[in-house]
């Protein structure tokens, strides 16, 4: 069985297969209308969402399936202290596939360890958002015609922006990717992505705090919202919240075919005057999210009993009582899960669940 917890759970071939299927759905929508008849998707959303939850819902409905779940954990037995693992054991009795969003990092991973149906990570804290990544890849493919050989600028909150972390991981397996990281010091990309992904996979990257300087070389500009809900210190949020604003003046500095992506929601980092620019792809990106989730649901359901499509093999986790994960938002610090670790690049020990550096 295949779960999707991290973008690297899918091989590059599987990603390309899902994108190709999404393109076939676009061309022949009617062929797929009943493909999930009598199947149920559970959407377990412990954190707010508009696009991800409702695009999963719309995707399953378009495939002829049904949807159950909750969008507010206070209305579920999580409010009585039920663990994530117990909840997915229960939902596995009711549904054929589960999409889960959780503010605690590693929650979908521990869910997948006990689930008898495929688990899809619909976003865990600041960590990972692999279905947004599939959305972004399909959007790049449709906007530019190719994913290889692009220069992509990530702008804004690269520290807490889980969509950025996941997309860089996926792009690292494509050819000729150049990454420009545009962020203030406080919001720089976490080291584990720079070291374990960019440096390990040979992705060329550079850092700058000037969007004006970076924009002329970009094929894709990936804007992000500064994630107020992840800050522990409100003063720090106020200092950086308006770091970068994309407006018509800045768009005039960009290539004529540059695509502007944003996972949305936006706050004020893209002015509405940009919306009518043909390069503004972020609302087309939303529709791609539904199409690629249709392709993902079909694929994971087909792969459920296929030995060709299983989870990638990892080295066994390290268990050492002397080590502790210091991330307060990690599942091992919120539910009773044995702390586990892995040895990453440059001999750095990282948490198995959330990738934080272990001190
Ligand atoms: N892009 C995204 O994850 O949006 P939602 O938070 O609305 O699901």
PDB file of C-alpha atoms in Angstrom, residues 9 21 27 53 80 82 134 147 172 194 198 208 222 228 249 259 266 280 311 331:
ATOM      1  CA  UNK A   9       7.237   8.861  -0.883  1.00  0.00           C
ATOM      2  CA  UNK A  21      -3.181  11.191 -15.439  1.00  0.00           C
ATOM      3  CA  UNK A  27      -8.750  16.058 -21.810  1.00  0.00           C
ATOM      4  CA  UNK A  53     -10.277  20.165   1.969  1.00  0.00           C
ATOM      5  CA  UNK A  80     -11.951  14.110  24.311  1.00  0.00           C
ATOM      6  CA  UNK A  82      -8.499  10.499  21.219  1.00  0.00           C
ATOM      7  CA  UNK A 134       1.536  17.951  -6.994  1.00  0.00           C
ATOM      8  CA  UNK A 147       9.292  21.185 -15.282  1.00  0.00           C
ATOM      9  CA  UNK A 172      15.295  18.377  -6.616  1.00  0.00           C
ATOM     10  CA  UNK A 194      19.303  23.407   2.145  1.00  0.00           C
ATOM     11  CA  UNK A 198      19.572  21.114  -2.233  1.00  0.00           C
ATOM     12  CA  UNK A 208      18.826  37.139  -1.427  1.00  0.00           C
ATOM     13  CA  UNK A 222       6.404  31.294  -6.008  1.00  0.00           C
ATOM     14  CA  UNK A 228       1.091  34.444  11.410  1.00  0.00           C
ATOM     15  CA  UNK A 249       5.873  47.724 -11.002  1.00  0.00           C
ATOM     16  CA  UNK A 259       4.435  32.293 -14.096  1.00  0.00           C
ATOM     17  CA  UNK A 266      -2.912  35.502   0.160  1.00  0.00           C
ATOM     18  CA  UNK A 280      -0.730  35.414 -12.649  1.00  0.00           C
ATOM     19  CA  UNK A 311       6.461   2.946   0.383  1.00  0.00           C
ATOM     20  CA  UNK A 331       3.982  14.587  17.368  1.00  0.00           C
TER      21      UNK A 331
END
